[in-house]
mmCIF file of C-alpha atoms in Angstrom:
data_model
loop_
_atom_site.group_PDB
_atom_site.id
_atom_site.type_symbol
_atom_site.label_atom_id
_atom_site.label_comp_id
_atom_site.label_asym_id
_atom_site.label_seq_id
_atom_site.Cartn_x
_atom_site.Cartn_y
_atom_site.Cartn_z
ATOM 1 C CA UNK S 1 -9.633 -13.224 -6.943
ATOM 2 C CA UNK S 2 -12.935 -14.136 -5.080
ATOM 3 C CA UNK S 3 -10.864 -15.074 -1.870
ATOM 4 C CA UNK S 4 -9.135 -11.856 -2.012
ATOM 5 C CA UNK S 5 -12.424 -9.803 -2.637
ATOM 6 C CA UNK S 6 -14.187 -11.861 0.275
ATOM 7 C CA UNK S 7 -11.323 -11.121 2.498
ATOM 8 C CA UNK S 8 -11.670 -7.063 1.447
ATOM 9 C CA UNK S 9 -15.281 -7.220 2.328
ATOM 10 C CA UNK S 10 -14.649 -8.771 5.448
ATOM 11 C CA UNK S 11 -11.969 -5.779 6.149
ATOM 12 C CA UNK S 12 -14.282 -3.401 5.111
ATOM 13 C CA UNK S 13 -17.336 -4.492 7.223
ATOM 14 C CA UNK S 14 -14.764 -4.724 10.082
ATOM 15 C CA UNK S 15 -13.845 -1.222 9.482
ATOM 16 C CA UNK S 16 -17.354 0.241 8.505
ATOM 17 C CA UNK S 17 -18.356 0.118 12.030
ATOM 18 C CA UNK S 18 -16.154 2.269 13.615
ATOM 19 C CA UNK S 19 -14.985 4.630 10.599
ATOM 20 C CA UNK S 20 -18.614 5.023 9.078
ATOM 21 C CA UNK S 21 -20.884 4.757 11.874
ATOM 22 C CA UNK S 22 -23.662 7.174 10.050
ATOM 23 C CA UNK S 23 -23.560 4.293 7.067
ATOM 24 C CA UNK S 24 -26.088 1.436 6.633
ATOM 25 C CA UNK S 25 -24.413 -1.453 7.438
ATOM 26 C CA UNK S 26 -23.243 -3.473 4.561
ATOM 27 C CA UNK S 27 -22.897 -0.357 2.388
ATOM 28 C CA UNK S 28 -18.962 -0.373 2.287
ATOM 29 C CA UNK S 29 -19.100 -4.430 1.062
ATOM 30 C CA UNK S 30 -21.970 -3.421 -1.381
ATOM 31 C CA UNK S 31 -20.290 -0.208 -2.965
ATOM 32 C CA UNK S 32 -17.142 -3.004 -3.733
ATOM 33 C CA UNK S 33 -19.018 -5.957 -6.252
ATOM 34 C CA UNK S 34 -17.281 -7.786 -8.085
ATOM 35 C CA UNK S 35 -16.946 -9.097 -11.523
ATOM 36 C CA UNK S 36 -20.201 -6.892 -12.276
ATOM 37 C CA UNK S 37 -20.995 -4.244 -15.093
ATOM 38 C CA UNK S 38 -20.770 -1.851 -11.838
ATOM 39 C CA UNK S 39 -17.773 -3.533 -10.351
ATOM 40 C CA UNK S 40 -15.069 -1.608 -8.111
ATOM 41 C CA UNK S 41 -12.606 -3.951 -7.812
ATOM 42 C CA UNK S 42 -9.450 -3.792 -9.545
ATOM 43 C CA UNK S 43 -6.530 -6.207 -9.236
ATOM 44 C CA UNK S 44 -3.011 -4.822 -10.235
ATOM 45 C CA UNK S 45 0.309 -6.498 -10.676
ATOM 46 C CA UNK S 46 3.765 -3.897 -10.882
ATOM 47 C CA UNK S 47 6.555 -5.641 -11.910
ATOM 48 C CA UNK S 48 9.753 -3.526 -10.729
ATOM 49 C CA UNK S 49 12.451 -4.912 -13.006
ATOM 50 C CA UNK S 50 15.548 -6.041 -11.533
ATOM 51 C CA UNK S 51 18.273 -3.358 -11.054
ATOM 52 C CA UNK S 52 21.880 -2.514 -10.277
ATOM 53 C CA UNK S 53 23.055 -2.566 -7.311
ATOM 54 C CA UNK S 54 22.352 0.719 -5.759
ATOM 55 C CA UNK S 55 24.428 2.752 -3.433
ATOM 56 C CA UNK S 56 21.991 4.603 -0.952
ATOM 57 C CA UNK S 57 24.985 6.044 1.279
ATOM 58 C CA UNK S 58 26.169 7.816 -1.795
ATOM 59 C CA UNK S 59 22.987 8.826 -2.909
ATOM 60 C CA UNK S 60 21.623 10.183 0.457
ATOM 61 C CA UNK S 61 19.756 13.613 0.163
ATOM 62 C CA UNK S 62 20.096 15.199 3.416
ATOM 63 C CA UNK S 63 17.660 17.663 3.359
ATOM 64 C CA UNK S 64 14.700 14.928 2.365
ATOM 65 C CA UNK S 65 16.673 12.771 5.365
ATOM 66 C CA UNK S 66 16.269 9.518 2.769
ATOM 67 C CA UNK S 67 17.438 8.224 -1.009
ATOM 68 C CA UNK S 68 16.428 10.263 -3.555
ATOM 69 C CA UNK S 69 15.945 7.319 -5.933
ATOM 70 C CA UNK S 70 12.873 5.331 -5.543
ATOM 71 C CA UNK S 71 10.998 2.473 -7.288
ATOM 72 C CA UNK S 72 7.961 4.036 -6.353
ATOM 73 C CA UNK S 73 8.081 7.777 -4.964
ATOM 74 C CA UNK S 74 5.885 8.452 -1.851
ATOM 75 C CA UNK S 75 2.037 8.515 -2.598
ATOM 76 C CA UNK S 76 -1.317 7.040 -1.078
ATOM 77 C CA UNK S 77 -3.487 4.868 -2.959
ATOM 78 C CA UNK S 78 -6.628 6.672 -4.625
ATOM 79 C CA UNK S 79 -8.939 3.348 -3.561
ATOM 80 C CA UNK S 80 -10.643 2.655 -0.504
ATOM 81 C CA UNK S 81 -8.388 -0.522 0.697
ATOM 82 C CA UNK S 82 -5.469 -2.550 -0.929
ATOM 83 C CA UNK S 83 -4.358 -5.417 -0.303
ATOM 84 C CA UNK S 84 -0.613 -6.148 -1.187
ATOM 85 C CA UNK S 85 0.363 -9.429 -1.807
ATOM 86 C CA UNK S 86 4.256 -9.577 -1.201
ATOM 87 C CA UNK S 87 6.646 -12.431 -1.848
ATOM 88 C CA UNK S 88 9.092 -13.216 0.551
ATOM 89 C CA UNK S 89 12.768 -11.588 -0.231
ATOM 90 C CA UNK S 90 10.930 -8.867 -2.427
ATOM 91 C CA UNK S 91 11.962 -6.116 0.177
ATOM 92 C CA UNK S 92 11.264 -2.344 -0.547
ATOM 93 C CA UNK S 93 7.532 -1.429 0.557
ATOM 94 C CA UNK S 94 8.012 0.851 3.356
ATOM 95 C CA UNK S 95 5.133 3.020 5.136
ATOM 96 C CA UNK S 96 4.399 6.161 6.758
ATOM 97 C CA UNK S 97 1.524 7.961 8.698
ATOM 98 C CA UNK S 98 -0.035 10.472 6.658
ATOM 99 C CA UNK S 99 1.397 14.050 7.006
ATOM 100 C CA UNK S 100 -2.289 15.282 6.760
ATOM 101 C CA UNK S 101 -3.442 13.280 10.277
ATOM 102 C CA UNK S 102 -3.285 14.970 13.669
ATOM 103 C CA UNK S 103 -0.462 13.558 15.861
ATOM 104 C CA UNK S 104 0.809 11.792 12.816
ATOM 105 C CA UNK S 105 4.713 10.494 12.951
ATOM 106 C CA UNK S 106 7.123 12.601 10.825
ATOM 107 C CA UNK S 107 10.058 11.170 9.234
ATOM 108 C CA UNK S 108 8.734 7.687 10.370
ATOM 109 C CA UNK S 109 9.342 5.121 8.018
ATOM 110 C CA UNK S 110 8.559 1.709 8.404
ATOM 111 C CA UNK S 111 9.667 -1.296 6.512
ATOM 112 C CA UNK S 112 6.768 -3.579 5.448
ATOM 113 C CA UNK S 113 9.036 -7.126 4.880
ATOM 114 C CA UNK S 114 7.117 -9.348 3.099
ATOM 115 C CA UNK S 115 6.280 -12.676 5.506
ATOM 116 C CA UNK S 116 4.951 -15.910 3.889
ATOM 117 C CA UNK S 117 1.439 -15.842 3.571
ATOM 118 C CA UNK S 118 1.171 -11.914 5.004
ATOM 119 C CA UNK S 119 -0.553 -9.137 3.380
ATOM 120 C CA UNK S 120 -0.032 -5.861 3.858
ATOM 121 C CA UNK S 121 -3.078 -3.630 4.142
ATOM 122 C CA UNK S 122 -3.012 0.223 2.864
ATOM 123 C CA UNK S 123 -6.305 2.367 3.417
ATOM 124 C CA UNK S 124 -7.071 4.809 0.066
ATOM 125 C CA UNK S 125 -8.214 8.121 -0.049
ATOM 126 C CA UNK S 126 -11.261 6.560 -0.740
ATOM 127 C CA UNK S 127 -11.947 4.870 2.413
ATOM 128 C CA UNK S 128 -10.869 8.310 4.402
ATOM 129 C CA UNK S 129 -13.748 10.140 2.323
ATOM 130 C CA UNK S 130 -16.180 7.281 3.426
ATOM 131 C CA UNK S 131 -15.363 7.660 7.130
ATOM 132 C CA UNK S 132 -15.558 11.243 6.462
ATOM 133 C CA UNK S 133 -12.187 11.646 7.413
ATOM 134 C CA UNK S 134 -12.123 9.673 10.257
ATOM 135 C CA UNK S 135 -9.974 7.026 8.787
ATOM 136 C CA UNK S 136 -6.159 8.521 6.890
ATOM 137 C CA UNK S 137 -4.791 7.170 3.844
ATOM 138 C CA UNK S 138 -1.328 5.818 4.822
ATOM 139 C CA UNK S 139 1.657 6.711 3.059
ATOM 140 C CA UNK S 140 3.971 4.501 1.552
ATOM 141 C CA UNK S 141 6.427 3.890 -1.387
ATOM 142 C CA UNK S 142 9.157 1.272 -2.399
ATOM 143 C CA UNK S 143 12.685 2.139 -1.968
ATOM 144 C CA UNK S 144 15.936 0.973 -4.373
ATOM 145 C CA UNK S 145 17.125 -2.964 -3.685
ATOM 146 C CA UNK S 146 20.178 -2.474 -1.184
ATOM 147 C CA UNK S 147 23.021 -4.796 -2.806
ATOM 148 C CA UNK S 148 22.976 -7.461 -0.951
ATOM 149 C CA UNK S 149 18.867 -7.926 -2.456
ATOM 150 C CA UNK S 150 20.333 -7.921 -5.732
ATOM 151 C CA UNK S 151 22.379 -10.906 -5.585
ATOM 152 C CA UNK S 152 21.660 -12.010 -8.068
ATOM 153 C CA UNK S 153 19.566 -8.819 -9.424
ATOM 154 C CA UNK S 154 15.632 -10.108 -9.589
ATOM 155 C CA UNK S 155 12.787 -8.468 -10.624
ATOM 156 C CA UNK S 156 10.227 -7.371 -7.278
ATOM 157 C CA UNK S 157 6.631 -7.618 -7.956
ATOM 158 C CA UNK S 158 3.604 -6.610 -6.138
ATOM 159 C CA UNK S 159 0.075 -7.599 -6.346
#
């Protein structure tokens, strides 16, 4: 935990430069303490349990262009940064500009595949209030195992 919350602070300073030039430096890294009675930090494990195989060519919506089944539905994180700790063949995360941001990509969906020893970075509403808007929340969400990923079926977790 205090790897991963030195790493976030490191992020965060990174960013604070650019995104929140009007801060105090160090404010971003100070707002996020952690194990203290004021702490910010929050460390989350989902567990998506292992499904059926899942038919996406049969389930296609083609209005919404995509699946209409989802693990996790389309949403941005409410924090300022998170950090996802992926395992390798626990496919799914996938991520899109926000809809909100000028010039943003529609109907862009990228994968996010897990790599050994990657992490994927998402940046929260939070952060985009900090940088007074300067900075978007990303989209993202986790999509249905494709049936070759669930052979044998195996649970996908996320930290």
């Amino acid at each position: 935990m205090a790897a991963s919350h030195a790493l976030a602070t490191q992020i965060l300073c990174m960013l604070e430069r650019k995104a929140c030039p009007l801060l105090e430096e160090g404010t971003l890294a100070r707002a996020h303490t952690l194990w203290s009675d004021g702490g910010q930090c929050t460390l989350r494990m989902l567990h998506y349990p292992p499904t059926e195989p899942y038919d996406h060519a049969a389930a296609t919506d083609k209005a919404a262009k995509g699946p209409r089944v989802w693990r996790a539905g389309p949403h941005t994180d409410w924090t300022t940064i998170t950090l996802l700790f992926q395992r390798p063949g626990g496919a799914g995360l996938e991520c899109a500009s926000n809809p909100n941001a000028p010039g943003g990509v529609k109907d862009g969906w990228v994968a996010v595949d897990p790599m050994e020893g990657g992490i994927a970075i998402n940046i929260g509403d939070m952060l985009s209030r900090w940088s007074d808007g300067k900075l978007y929340s990303n989209l993202h969400r986790v999509r249905m195992p494709t049936p070759d990923e669930c052979k044998p079926p195996k649970s996908r977790y996320s930290m």
